[in-house]
Amino acid sequence: MNNLNSVLIEGTVENISPISDKQIAFTIRSKRTVRVEEELTEIECIFKVRTSELLKKSCRDYLKPGRTVRIVGRLARDGAEVYISAEHIELRP
């Protein structure tokens, strides 16, 4: 049996930086509201995302800080750094 390595996350783009001619990296901030002892608390997480060569042009043209995105991808690792390798990005208005 193969291990499942799938990520679906929605958040707001924080910053964008090109890695190489083939990849773009950006971070997203994902917020979640949970109830803790009758009080609503907001939890924020920041994730690093890298795109494939096929998504680079679209991300360069349409991805801007503050834009909400939904990402389908997988977890990947480069040395000690763990990031989301995006396979599909949906841009929200």
XYZ file of C-alpha atoms in Angstrom:
93
model
C 0.000 0.000 0.000
C 1.302 3.471 -0.910
C 1.298 6.268 1.637
C -1.057 9.158 0.931
C 0.693 12.509 0.470
C -1.983 15.078 -0.366
C -2.612 18.653 0.784
C -5.629 20.916 0.267
C -5.240 24.348 1.820
C -6.756 27.790 1.417
C -5.122 31.017 2.516
C -3.867 34.486 1.659
C -0.630 35.043 -0.266
C 1.978 36.826 1.862
C 5.083 37.215 -0.303
C 6.379 35.877 -3.612
C 9.965 35.113 -4.625
C 11.356 33.395 -7.722
C 13.602 30.406 -6.962
C 14.873 29.678 -10.458
C 13.794 29.864 -14.091
C 11.463 26.939 -13.412
C 9.978 27.638 -9.974
C 8.325 30.349 -7.896
C 8.013 30.179 -4.118
C 5.519 32.026 -1.955
C 4.069 31.842 1.527
C 0.415 31.693 2.453
C -1.297 32.542 5.726
C -4.146 30.226 6.635
C -6.581 31.208 9.406
C -8.883 28.913 11.321
C -11.394 29.708 14.065
C -11.809 27.221 16.916
C -13.839 27.261 20.112
C -11.759 27.030 23.290
C -13.742 26.998 26.541
C -16.769 28.907 25.180
C -14.513 31.461 23.468
C -13.697 31.698 19.764
C -9.970 31.765 19.045
C -8.314 32.351 15.684
C -5.307 30.195 14.805
C -2.954 31.335 12.040
C -0.445 29.145 10.243
C 2.075 30.161 7.597
C 3.156 27.667 4.924
C 5.819 27.778 2.223
C 4.632 26.806 -1.261
C 6.593 26.046 -4.427
C 5.129 25.740 -7.907
C 6.036 23.569 -10.857
C 7.311 24.934 -14.152
C 3.822 24.683 -15.669
C 2.319 26.982 -13.009
C 5.141 29.541 -12.981
C 3.791 31.774 -15.774
C 0.256 31.902 -14.352
C 1.561 32.633 -10.856
C 3.854 35.364 -12.157
C 0.946 37.003 -14.022
C -1.910 36.636 -11.500
C -0.510 35.942 -8.023
C -0.213 39.055 -5.836
C 0.199 39.514 -2.062
C -3.203 39.670 -0.374
C -4.878 37.392 -2.925
C -6.759 34.369 -1.581
C -5.778 31.036 -3.129
C -6.754 27.397 -2.796
C -3.884 24.964 -3.332
C -3.895 21.256 -4.087
C -0.489 19.662 -3.761
C 1.760 17.424 -1.727
C 4.328 17.773 1.013
C 7.924 17.844 -0.195
C 11.323 18.336 1.368
C 14.552 20.035 0.342
C 17.107 19.236 3.011
C 15.624 20.377 6.326
C 12.992 22.605 4.688
C 9.481 21.168 4.318
C 7.115 22.883 1.884
C 3.950 22.324 -0.161
C 4.620 21.437 -3.783
C 1.623 22.927 -5.617
C 0.055 20.851 -8.373
C -3.077 23.008 -8.813
C -3.757 26.595 -7.738
C -7.196 28.182 -7.745
C -7.201 31.975 -7.552
C -10.079 33.486 -5.604
C -11.335 37.025 -6.300
